[in-house]
Amino acid sequence: MSDITIRELVKQYPNGVRGVDGVDVDVADGEFFALLGPSGCGKTTLLRSIAGLESVTEGALHIGVTDMTHVEPGDRGVAMVFQDYALFPHMDVSDNIAYPLRVRKVPKEERRATAARTAEGLSLGGLLDRRPGQLSGGQQQRVALARAIATRPDVLLLDEPLSNLDARLRLEARGFLKQLQRDLGVTTLFVTHDQAEAMALADRIAVMKDGRIQQIGTPREVFHSPRNTFVASFIGSHPMNLLPGRVSGGRVEVLGASLPAPRLTVDVPDGHEVVWGVRPEFISWSGTATPDSVRAEVSIVENLGATALVLAKAGDARLQCVVSEESAPQVGQQVWFACSVEKTLLFDAVTTDRIGGGE
Amino acid sequence: MTIATRATAHRTSRTATRFVGRLGFVVFITVVSVFFAVPMIWLVVAPFDGNPTMSVKWPEWTLNNFHRILDNPYAFGSIVNSLMISGGVVALTVILATLAAYALSRVRIPGRDALLYGLLLLSSIVTGTAAMVPTFQLINALGLINTQLGVVLVMSGGILPTVVFILKDFMDSVPKSYEESARLYGAGPFQILRDVVVPVARPGIAFVAVWSVVQAWSNFLVPFILLRDPTLQPAGVLMYTFYTEAGQADLRLISAFSLVYTLPVVVIYFLVNRKFGFRFYGGIKS
């Protein structure tokens, strides 16, 4: 069993900055787990702490039942693919893949055989004699993956695995990574700043900010039931509409209109300041006034192919919604936006925690 | 004058100015080239001249000068001495500098750059003329006077700071992720140095090796002061003893020996260049 248990992990730098500030994470055996957050949120530091490349200031790290908090990186059974792949430029593909085995003093024939077998599995068969400099970005990544899995690690760590690939290759590599992880069944953690990547690949996502975990959940959970406004705005290809409002008689006053409020999870008095949130994908528009809708004027329509992103102004506030491209409104048109109460979220204006809605 | 003729006149004068400028440039380049070329030509031509002088002239072709080198009892031995001293200096500097540069590149210590610049500055004094008396006394106290080991140590000491300085730059450009990657697979510091850092920094190491050979090979002062026994002296010092019976510099012997003295360095340069290829940059573009 190679599940990962992280308790109260703190990484403090000599200048007093806490890169990781009291993090608890449990990753199940065989799980594909994403660490997601903006740059500087400590996700890479956390990953490097698991690898043993950063010494931990406080807290504990277990892989399986073994306490790995202060174990040397090489003795943790952890393999890592670096963002720049870190392929050794002076070794050919075969030697690169076999390098971990060379460190372990595996005989040369066995090393070559393992390298060839692993390379074959990642469709690198014909490239064994090439140097990293002669490979494309996607091939380099597969070599780095092959080197990481050649030793059959208990845990595989990936640092921004797709960020060095161009856009089209990224989609391809995404599918490939997911398939590979499933086939190997190895506990895998990866770091990304791209929420789409995390949503697409991971079984579960930990959203981080300022060295702290904001929420851990399945892609569905973080998308539909974000724990606070940060997660709400970070997840999703279009940022969630988050507008100030106040609770009044079981409804929410927002944008000068009174909209139905979702089920509240905490009791708040009338007049309580909240943040009303709804994803652009869950807003529909109509050319005529409908009940429980907000009036706005369309200012920009961005064509996204099958869909269109509509930006509208309601008073001083701005609203976004994603609609089918065929039914997009005209710029300058007066429209009424409505959204179903099930998709509406309410957050406390002060603590930013979600207090209503969600699944 | 019409505007058209004025324009033509202007164009003509501009062409003239340009021609004069061009001519001046060519003359300047020619003078500079001759200034540097003449000693080279002398070095190649004078050894084959039956009666060489201090000027470059068409030689009276002969190989007698080289026969005279063979007659000199110390000539062959001095080349061997030069090779031994240079070899010792290169081995010592490259090994020590690689270790030191790697450590200095990776370990953060306060005042590291000041230390490096300080060493660089001092090294040019320590083995220079100014420090010759204390250096002599030090080597004397160590009982290394009249030994090639003493010469190797003093020369290496003088070369090391510069070499460490240059190599550190090469090591800095080796991405840290290479080492971290190797570390994750269980490689220790020396294994990482051997398997990853040294191969990647190889152009830099090749460069400092050749540079050290050239420095040691051409150093006159240190062996001149520390070695008394002519059987131990390197070629550069031996050449200083080439006088005719009349007490004049023996140009026939000096010219021929100069050429012989130059060849090993040129050969080493080409060998290293062929094997490693001088690339005057550090890291690998990924």
XYZ file of C-alpha atoms in Angstrom:
645
model
C 0.000 0.000 0.000
C 1.408 3.357 -0.926
C -1.115 5.834 0.307
C 0.256 9.177 1.421
C -0.603 10.786 4.723
C 0.501 14.347 5.373
C -0.147 15.895 8.750
C 0.359 19.527 9.811
C 3.151 19.915 7.308
C 5.032 23.214 7.537
C 7.894 24.352 5.350
C 9.391 27.568 6.646
C 12.199 29.274 4.765
C 15.114 30.907 6.605
C 13.582 34.334 5.945
C 10.482 33.310 7.899
C 8.207 32.851 4.900
C 6.056 29.764 5.133
C 5.882 28.101 1.739
C 3.647 25.385 3.121
C 1.679 26.330 6.174
C 0.055 23.491 8.085
C -1.186 21.187 5.381
C -3.176 17.968 5.904
C -3.599 15.724 2.883
C -4.518 12.076 2.479
C -3.924 10.497 -0.886
C -5.319 7.013 -1.370
C -3.325 4.164 -2.892
C -3.474 4.379 -6.674
C -5.146 7.750 -6.669
C -4.447 10.475 -9.250
C -4.251 13.582 -7.122
C -3.791 17.196 -8.216
C -2.277 20.083 -6.284
C -3.811 23.147 -7.854
C -3.243 26.800 -7.182
C -1.864 30.064 -8.519
C 1.904 30.505 -8.738
C 3.541 30.963 -5.368
C 0.815 29.111 -3.492
C 3.214 26.442 -2.213
C 2.024 23.564 -4.363
C 5.460 22.853 -5.801
C 7.060 23.206 -2.383
C 4.608 20.636 -1.042
C 5.427 18.285 -3.897
C 9.160 18.741 -3.338
C 8.672 18.104 0.383
C 7.040 14.786 -0.460
C 9.986 13.986 -2.733
C 12.402 14.921 0.047
C 14.033 17.714 -1.932
C 12.847 20.218 0.667
C 13.393 19.591 4.329
C 10.230 19.784 6.360
C 10.092 22.277 9.252
C 7.175 20.729 11.127
C 4.675 17.944 10.652
C 4.860 14.415 9.384
C 4.756 12.566 6.078
C 3.910 8.900 5.775
C 3.997 6.790 2.643
C 2.159 3.570 3.427
C 2.961 2.977 7.080
C 6.533 4.287 6.889
C 7.399 7.657 8.372
C 9.236 9.383 5.508
C 9.470 12.847 7.055
C 13.255 12.811 7.306
C 14.167 9.979 4.945
C 16.671 10.671 2.125
C 14.989 11.345 -1.260
C 16.505 8.230 -2.799
C 15.071 5.938 -0.113
C 11.444 7.011 -0.316
C 10.357 4.945 -3.293
C 9.320 8.188 -4.947
C 9.970 9.134 -8.563
C 9.487 12.588 -9.965
C 9.157 14.146 -13.392
C 10.434 17.696 -13.342
C 8.877 20.573 -15.175
C 11.896 20.823 -17.506
C 12.072 16.982 -17.554
C 15.711 17.109 -16.328
C 16.872 14.619 -18.942
C 20.639 14.260 -18.923
C 21.783 15.831 -22.197
C 24.942 13.720 -22.438
C 23.142 10.371 -22.228
C 20.995 8.788 -24.895
C 17.377 7.831 -24.248
C 18.282 4.315 -23.189
C 20.881 5.494 -20.650
C 18.540 8.169 -19.369
C 15.771 5.683 -18.695
C 18.221 3.220 -17.153
C 20.031 5.775 -14.990
C 18.037 5.000 -11.810
C 18.940 1.341 -12.295
C 22.585 2.251 -12.780
C 22.529 4.038 -9.434
C 21.148 0.818 -7.964
C 23.988 -1.128 -9.568
C 21.746 -3.256 -11.744
C 23.876 -5.158 -14.324
C 24.164 -3.518 -17.714
C 22.208 -6.104 -19.761
C 19.298 -5.979 -17.364
C 19.365 -2.189 -17.436
C 19.230 -2.127 -21.219
C 16.420 -4.659 -21.290
C 14.349 -2.725 -18.767
C 14.970 0.543 -20.618
C 13.947 -1.019 -23.921
C 10.822 -2.554 -22.404
C 9.755 0.668 -20.675
C 10.471 2.727 -23.782
C 8.416 0.340 -25.881
C 5.489 0.784 -23.519
C 5.620 4.533 -24.031
C 6.064 4.261 -27.822
C 9.682 5.386 -27.681
C 10.951 2.168 -29.247
C 12.826 3.659 -32.181
C 14.400 6.485 -30.208
C 16.655 4.612 -27.776
C 19.882 5.882 -29.356
C 18.840 9.507 -29.581
C 20.000 12.270 -27.296
C 17.359 14.372 -25.503
C 18.284 17.347 -27.691
C 17.116 15.420 -30.753
C 13.635 14.745 -29.364
C 10.444 16.761 -29.539
C 8.868 18.124 -26.376
C 6.314 15.339 -26.213
C 8.975 12.679 -26.681
C 11.163 14.253 -24.011
C 8.258 14.129 -21.625
C 7.658 10.465 -22.346
C 11.362 9.715 -21.772
C 11.167 11.508 -18.428
C 8.075 9.460 -17.574
C 9.801 6.270 -18.669
C 12.783 7.058 -16.441
C 10.459 7.729 -13.537
C 8.468 4.528 -13.880
C 11.378 2.256 -14.845
C 12.105 1.732 -11.157
C 8.475 0.891 -10.327
C 8.101 3.643 -7.723
C 5.458 3.566 -5.006
C 4.643 7.191 -5.642
C 4.954 9.201 -8.834
C 5.254 12.973 -8.616
C 4.754 15.237 -11.617
C 5.678 18.904 -11.509
C 3.617 20.861 -14.050
C 3.677 17.870 -16.405
C 2.034 19.583 -19.350
C 3.215 23.171 -19.112
C 6.209 22.741 -21.457
C 4.107 21.344 -24.280
C 2.305 23.376 -26.896
C -1.465 23.587 -26.755
C -2.384 20.783 -29.143
C 0.182 18.366 -27.771
C -1.066 19.141 -24.291
C -4.476 17.622 -24.956
C -2.852 14.526 -26.401
C -0.450 14.208 -23.471
C -3.326 14.662 -21.046
C -5.142 11.622 -22.336
C -1.894 9.696 -22.453
C -1.032 10.564 -18.845
C -4.422 9.554 -17.573
C -4.262 6.230 -19.405
C -0.722 5.569 -18.160
C -1.638 6.325 -14.574
C -4.631 4.025 -14.770
C -2.589 1.214 -16.307
C 0.180 1.477 -13.728
C -2.124 2.064 -10.799
C 0.643 4.039 -9.110
C -0.245 6.693 -6.549
C 0.352 9.902 -8.483
C 0.485 13.511 -7.348
C 0.839 16.308 -9.801
C 1.168 20.028 -9.541
C -0.567 22.401 -11.899
C -1.735 25.982 -12.064
C -4.198 25.097 -14.811
C -7.585 24.222 -13.385
C -8.687 22.575 -16.640
C -5.730 20.196 -16.401
C -6.552 19.352 -12.807
C -10.229 18.832 -13.562
C -9.481 16.636 -16.561
C -6.841 14.417 -14.987
C -7.326 14.140 -11.279
C -9.475 11.854 -9.196
C -9.282 14.491 -6.488
C -7.955 18.024 -6.353
C -6.441 20.005 -3.509
C -6.834 23.718 -4.177
C -4.089 25.725 -2.472
C -3.499 29.367 -1.730
C -0.775 31.027 0.352
C 0.591 27.695 1.549
C -2.754 26.461 2.826
C -5.246 23.994 1.458
C -8.493 25.730 0.541
C -10.449 22.658 -0.415
C -9.897 19.007 -1.215
C -12.478 17.282 -3.341
C -13.352 15.552 -6.563
C -13.450 17.745 -9.660
C -17.228 17.716 -9.363
C -17.145 18.840 -5.754
C -14.750 21.726 -6.283
C -16.675 22.831 -9.353
C -20.207 22.638 -7.995
C -19.607 23.135 -4.286
C -16.571 25.366 -3.842
C -15.834 25.955 -0.193
C -15.056 29.640 -0.563
C -14.941 32.422 -3.113
C -11.283 31.728 -3.927
C -12.002 28.168 -5.029
C -15.145 29.373 -6.789
C -13.240 31.915 -8.851
C -10.177 29.723 -9.469
C -12.018 26.671 -10.765
C -13.826 26.814 -14.069
C -12.698 27.931 -17.495
C -14.671 31.159 -17.074
C -14.490 32.825 -13.676
C -17.638 32.576 -11.599
C -19.832 35.657 -11.321
C -19.367 36.839 -7.750
C -21.451 39.861 -6.796
C -22.221 41.513 -3.478
C -25.732 41.147 -2.136
C -27.727 40.782 1.047
C -30.094 38.194 2.445
C -33.670 39.324 2.849
C -36.646 37.147 3.694
C -35.306 33.931 2.158
C -34.219 35.755 -0.959
C -31.084 37.560 -2.048
C -31.011 41.156 -3.120
C -28.414 41.455 -5.823
C -27.979 43.794 -8.796
C -31.072 45.690 -7.749
C -33.243 42.610 -8.085
C -34.558 40.073 -5.638
C -33.573 36.538 -6.538
C -34.472 33.273 -4.850
C -31.797 32.161 -2.367
C -30.469 28.643 -2.250
C -30.786 26.521 0.866
C -28.581 28.064 3.529
C -26.271 25.832 5.548
C -25.953 28.343 8.391
C -28.535 30.646 9.887
C -27.972 34.270 8.987
C -30.120 37.231 9.907
C -31.923 39.353 7.333
C -29.650 42.003 5.905
C -26.560 39.801 6.217
C -23.964 40.732 3.631
C -23.236 37.908 1.231
C -21.514 37.211 -2.070
C -23.859 35.820 -4.668
C -22.171 33.430 -7.065
C -23.223 31.632 -10.178
C -21.171 30.160 -12.988
C -21.477 31.786 -16.429
C -22.411 28.381 -17.860
C -25.553 28.238 -15.702
C -26.978 31.601 -16.703
C -29.564 31.899 -19.442
C -30.834 35.051 -21.089
C -34.117 36.265 -22.477
C -35.099 39.313 -24.508
C -38.143 39.977 -22.356
C -38.575 40.364 -18.644
C -39.019 37.069 -16.791
C -39.605 36.485 -13.093
C -36.480 36.271 -10.872
C -34.197 37.786 -13.461
C -31.645 40.580 -13.663
C -31.761 43.258 -16.313
C -28.521 44.108 -18.054
C -27.109 45.551 -21.238
C -24.847 43.405 -23.399
C -21.459 45.081 -23.864
C -19.263 42.397 -25.447
C -19.935 39.082 -27.147
C -16.916 36.786 -27.599
C -17.341 33.937 -30.035
C -15.767 30.753 -28.619
C -16.779 28.470 -31.455
C -19.717 26.392 -30.278
C -20.461 28.814 -27.471
C -20.270 32.541 -26.942
C -19.181 34.460 -23.876
C -21.526 37.345 -23.190
C -20.362 40.217 -21.006
C -23.099 42.491 -19.781
C -23.418 45.474 -17.498
C -26.104 45.681 -14.869
C -25.649 49.064 -13.281
C -22.005 49.177 -12.172
C -21.696 45.420 -11.943
C -20.583 43.121 -14.702
C -22.080 39.753 -15.445
C -20.739 36.998 -17.655
C -22.630 34.184 -19.189
C -21.830 31.457 -21.661
C -24.556 30.688 -24.169
C -24.855 28.677 -27.324
C -23.258 30.539 -30.210
C -26.442 30.468 -32.315
C -28.569 32.089 -29.647
C -26.166 34.826 -28.549
C -27.681 38.294 -27.999
C -26.567 41.409 -29.876
C -24.185 43.955 -28.433
C -26.146 46.808 -26.906
C -29.270 44.684 -26.453
C -31.279 44.846 -23.212
C -31.496 41.336 -21.791
C -32.785 39.599 -18.679
C -30.491 37.032 -17.095
C -31.871 34.175 -15.030
C -30.300 31.232 -13.315
C -31.692 28.217 -11.547
C -31.616 28.385 -7.773
C -29.884 24.963 -7.580
C -26.840 26.424 -9.304
C -26.711 29.530 -7.151
C -24.129 29.759 -4.376
C -23.960 32.137 -1.456
C -20.773 33.043 0.361
C -20.309 35.004 3.546
C -19.070 38.461 2.570
C -16.590 38.593 5.459
C -15.217 35.064 5.816
C -15.742 34.256 2.074
C -16.869 30.749 3.106
C -19.818 29.201 1.332
C -22.990 29.471 3.426
C -25.598 28.390 0.931
C -26.116 26.310 -2.196
C -23.905 23.598 -3.565
C -24.443 19.879 -3.767
C 24.784 75.769 -59.876
C 21.573 73.915 -60.322
C 20.244 71.687 -57.622
C 21.074 68.655 -59.750
C 24.771 69.516 -60.196
C 25.071 70.460 -56.553
C 23.682 67.050 -55.622
C 26.172 65.385 -57.983
C 29.075 67.336 -56.495
C 27.955 66.395 -53.021
C 27.766 62.749 -54.035
C 31.249 62.885 -55.570
C 32.802 64.390 -52.455
C 31.042 61.799 -50.321
C 32.469 59.002 -52.470
C 35.933 60.529 -52.126
C 35.649 60.728 -48.337
C 34.508 57.148 -48.238
C 37.470 56.033 -50.377
C 39.980 57.803 -48.133
C 38.350 56.307 -45.052
C 38.466 52.852 -46.580
C 42.128 53.285 -47.536
C 43.019 54.411 -44.022
C 41.262 51.417 -42.578
C 43.110 48.971 -44.839
C 46.466 50.555 -44.016
C 45.718 50.391 -40.297
C 44.672 46.714 -40.489
C 47.791 45.892 -42.507
C 50.100 47.509 -39.965
C 48.400 45.699 -37.096
C 48.502 42.361 -38.935
C 52.208 42.733 -39.724
C 52.919 43.658 -36.116
C 51.436 40.371 -34.951
C 52.516 38.256 -37.894
C 56.243 39.027 -37.902
C 57.118 37.145 -34.665
C 55.057 34.177 -35.904
C 56.845 34.156 -39.241
C 60.201 34.396 -37.442
C 59.231 31.450 -35.249
C 58.494 29.295 -38.296
C 61.301 30.484 -40.576
C 64.305 31.169 -38.331
C 64.741 27.536 -37.131
C 65.469 26.511 -40.731
C 67.901 29.375 -41.340
C 71.618 28.562 -41.267
C 72.363 32.007 -39.883
C 69.264 33.455 -38.168
C 69.198 37.045 -36.995
C 66.667 39.056 -35.008
C 64.907 40.063 -38.237
C 62.674 38.151 -40.592
C 64.465 37.313 -43.814
C 64.561 34.645 -46.497
C 66.440 31.751 -44.812
C 69.514 29.783 -45.927
C 67.604 26.485 -45.653
C 69.146 23.923 -43.279
C 68.159 21.442 -40.581
C 71.431 21.844 -38.709
C 69.811 23.871 -35.936
C 67.724 20.859 -34.961
C 70.802 18.631 -34.922
C 72.320 21.054 -32.452
C 69.332 20.655 -30.165
C 69.912 16.916 -30.112
C 73.528 17.590 -29.119
C 72.429 19.639 -26.120
C 72.416 17.227 -23.130
C 69.441 18.891 -21.404
C 67.160 19.696 -24.353
C 65.153 16.493 -24.551
C 64.935 16.180 -20.772
C 63.664 19.731 -20.426
C 60.717 19.017 -22.720
C 59.907 15.964 -20.617
C 60.169 18.137 -17.497
C 57.814 20.685 -19.033
C 55.336 17.925 -19.833
C 55.555 16.532 -16.295
C 55.122 19.911 -14.646
C 52.225 20.885 -16.912
C 50.614 17.487 -16.462
C 50.890 17.787 -12.695
C 49.481 21.301 -12.732
C 46.549 20.304 -14.934
C 45.692 17.230 -12.876
C 45.842 19.139 -9.616
C 43.961 22.225 -10.789
C 41.237 20.400 -12.690
C 40.441 17.979 -9.856
C 40.555 20.582 -7.096
C 38.821 23.269 -9.143
C 36.004 20.950 -10.181
C 35.281 20.050 -6.572
C 35.633 23.628 -5.352
C 33.592 25.135 -8.183
C 30.792 22.632 -7.683
C 30.677 23.311 -3.976
C 30.819 27.085 -4.443
C 28.154 26.910 -7.104
C 25.727 24.938 -4.985
C 26.318 25.946 -1.388
C 25.137 29.341 -0.265
C 27.694 30.977 1.975
C 27.752 34.645 2.858
C 30.415 36.632 1.026
C 30.953 33.912 -1.559
C 31.383 36.255 -4.483
C 33.671 38.564 -2.511
C 35.788 35.521 -1.636
C 36.046 34.512 -5.291
C 36.984 37.990 -6.488
C 39.452 38.342 -3.622
C 41.148 35.072 -4.524
C 41.237 36.033 -8.174
C 42.921 39.325 -7.361
C 45.395 37.884 -4.865
C 46.390 34.965 -7.067
C 47.910 37.271 -9.627
C 50.111 38.736 -6.896
C 50.925 35.579 -4.960
C 52.695 33.779 -7.783
C 53.796 36.985 -9.415
C 57.122 38.687 -9.058
C 56.071 40.602 -5.951
C 55.641 37.460 -3.865
C 58.655 35.579 -5.156
C 60.737 35.966 -2.002
C 58.082 34.694 0.426
C 57.138 31.952 -2.022
C 60.778 30.912 -2.170
C 61.016 30.896 1.629
C 57.801 28.917 1.962
C 58.905 26.253 -0.495
C 62.333 26.218 1.159
C 60.766 25.681 4.572
C 58.696 22.836 3.152
C 61.888 21.272 1.808
C 60.530 21.405 -1.722
C 63.239 23.580 -3.218
C 64.711 22.032 -6.337
C 61.746 19.659 -6.717
C 59.176 19.655 -9.471
C 56.476 19.060 -6.848
C 57.237 22.501 -5.412
C 56.900 24.073 -8.849
C 53.625 22.261 -9.498
C 52.192 23.371 -6.145
C 53.131 27.028 -6.592
C 51.856 27.171 -10.175
C 48.616 25.381 -9.286
C 48.074 27.811 -6.442
C 48.392 30.670 -8.863
C 46.100 29.168 -11.482
C 43.420 27.698 -9.193
C 41.448 30.848 -8.296
C 40.941 31.819 -11.924
C 40.022 28.270 -12.872
C 37.587 27.952 -9.962
C 36.076 31.266 -10.986
C 35.564 30.177 -14.580
C 34.350 26.681 -13.702
C 31.880 27.970 -11.141
C 30.181 29.839 -13.954
C 29.891 26.634 -15.951
C 28.566 24.747 -12.922
C 26.034 27.498 -12.252
C 24.557 26.858 -15.657
C 23.962 23.146 -14.996
C 20.252 23.056 -14.120
C 19.573 22.086 -10.541
C 16.807 19.761 -11.639
C 19.443 17.431 -13.159
C 20.978 16.881 -9.759
C 17.686 16.692 -7.929
C 16.545 14.117 -10.418
C 19.655 12.016 -9.795
C 19.250 12.505 -6.051
C 15.727 11.135 -6.197
C 17.078 7.960 -7.727
C 19.439 7.614 -4.785
C 22.671 9.011 -6.193
C 25.092 10.543 -3.661
C 26.943 13.847 -4.109
C 30.073 12.322 -5.689
C 28.029 10.121 -7.972
C 25.979 13.128 -9.084
C 29.187 15.053 -9.727
C 30.626 12.185 -11.764
C 27.510 11.143 -13.689
C 25.767 14.437 -14.262
C 27.625 17.633 -13.402
C 31.059 16.856 -14.847
C 29.750 15.502 -18.185
C 27.461 18.482 -18.611
C 30.192 20.968 -17.642
C 32.743 19.128 -19.800
C 33.333 21.934 -22.319
C 34.194 24.175 -19.384
C 36.518 21.622 -17.852
C 38.235 21.046 -21.194
C 38.705 24.769 -21.568
C 40.281 25.270 -18.134
C 42.474 22.202 -18.657
C 43.952 23.644 -21.839
C 44.237 27.041 -20.264
C 46.128 25.535 -17.319
C 48.504 23.687 -19.670
C 49.277 26.909 -21.482
C 49.816 28.776 -18.215
C 52.108 26.110 -16.771
C 53.948 25.547 -20.031
C 54.805 29.184 -20.522
C 55.610 29.973 -16.892
C 59.253 30.980 -16.611
C 59.596 32.683 -13.260
C 58.462 29.947 -10.883
C 60.681 27.099 -12.172
C 63.550 29.557 -12.734
C 63.554 30.471 -9.050
C 62.628 27.140 -7.481
C 64.738 24.765 -9.582
C 68.532 24.798 -9.436
C 69.351 21.466 -11.063
C 69.396 21.762 -14.901
C 68.178 18.152 -15.216
C 64.934 19.215 -13.530
C 64.364 22.453 -15.409
C 61.563 22.800 -17.942
C 62.117 23.928 -21.512
C 61.267 27.557 -20.875
C 64.063 27.901 -18.330
C 66.575 25.861 -20.311
C 66.212 28.235 -23.243
C 67.594 30.964 -21.000
C 70.939 29.135 -20.939
C 71.416 29.066 -24.713
C 74.460 31.257 -25.232
C 77.327 30.958 -27.621
C 80.903 30.708 -26.300
C 81.186 34.391 -27.050
C 78.434 35.097 -24.536
C 75.838 36.088 -27.108
C 72.333 34.645 -27.377
C 72.610 31.566 -29.596
C 69.837 32.388 -32.062
C 70.255 29.180 -34.026
C 69.618 27.057 -30.988
C 66.968 29.369 -29.520
C 64.950 29.571 -32.736
C 64.919 25.819 -33.310
C 64.171 25.062 -29.680
C 61.385 27.664 -29.632
C 59.615 25.813 -32.388
C 59.997 22.460 -30.612
C 58.825 24.111 -27.392
C 55.693 25.475 -29.065
C 54.566 22.305 -30.793
C 53.280 20.245 -27.825
C 50.879 23.009 -26.770
C 49.545 23.351 -30.298
C 49.098 19.579 -30.523
C 47.283 19.482 -27.163
C 45.023 22.296 -28.279
C 44.000 20.483 -31.433
C 43.520 17.161 -29.634
C 41.291 18.665 -26.974
C 39.435 20.743 -29.496
C 38.759 17.651 -31.557
C 37.657 15.549 -28.598
C 35.544 18.070 -26.718
C 35.082 20.973 -29.071
C 35.447 24.347 -27.471
C 32.080 25.769 -26.841
C 32.407 28.869 -24.814
C 29.164 28.521 -23.011
C 28.175 26.508 -20.029
C 24.869 24.762 -19.928
C 22.770 22.841 -22.338
C 19.829 24.424 -24.007
C 16.814 22.258 -23.346
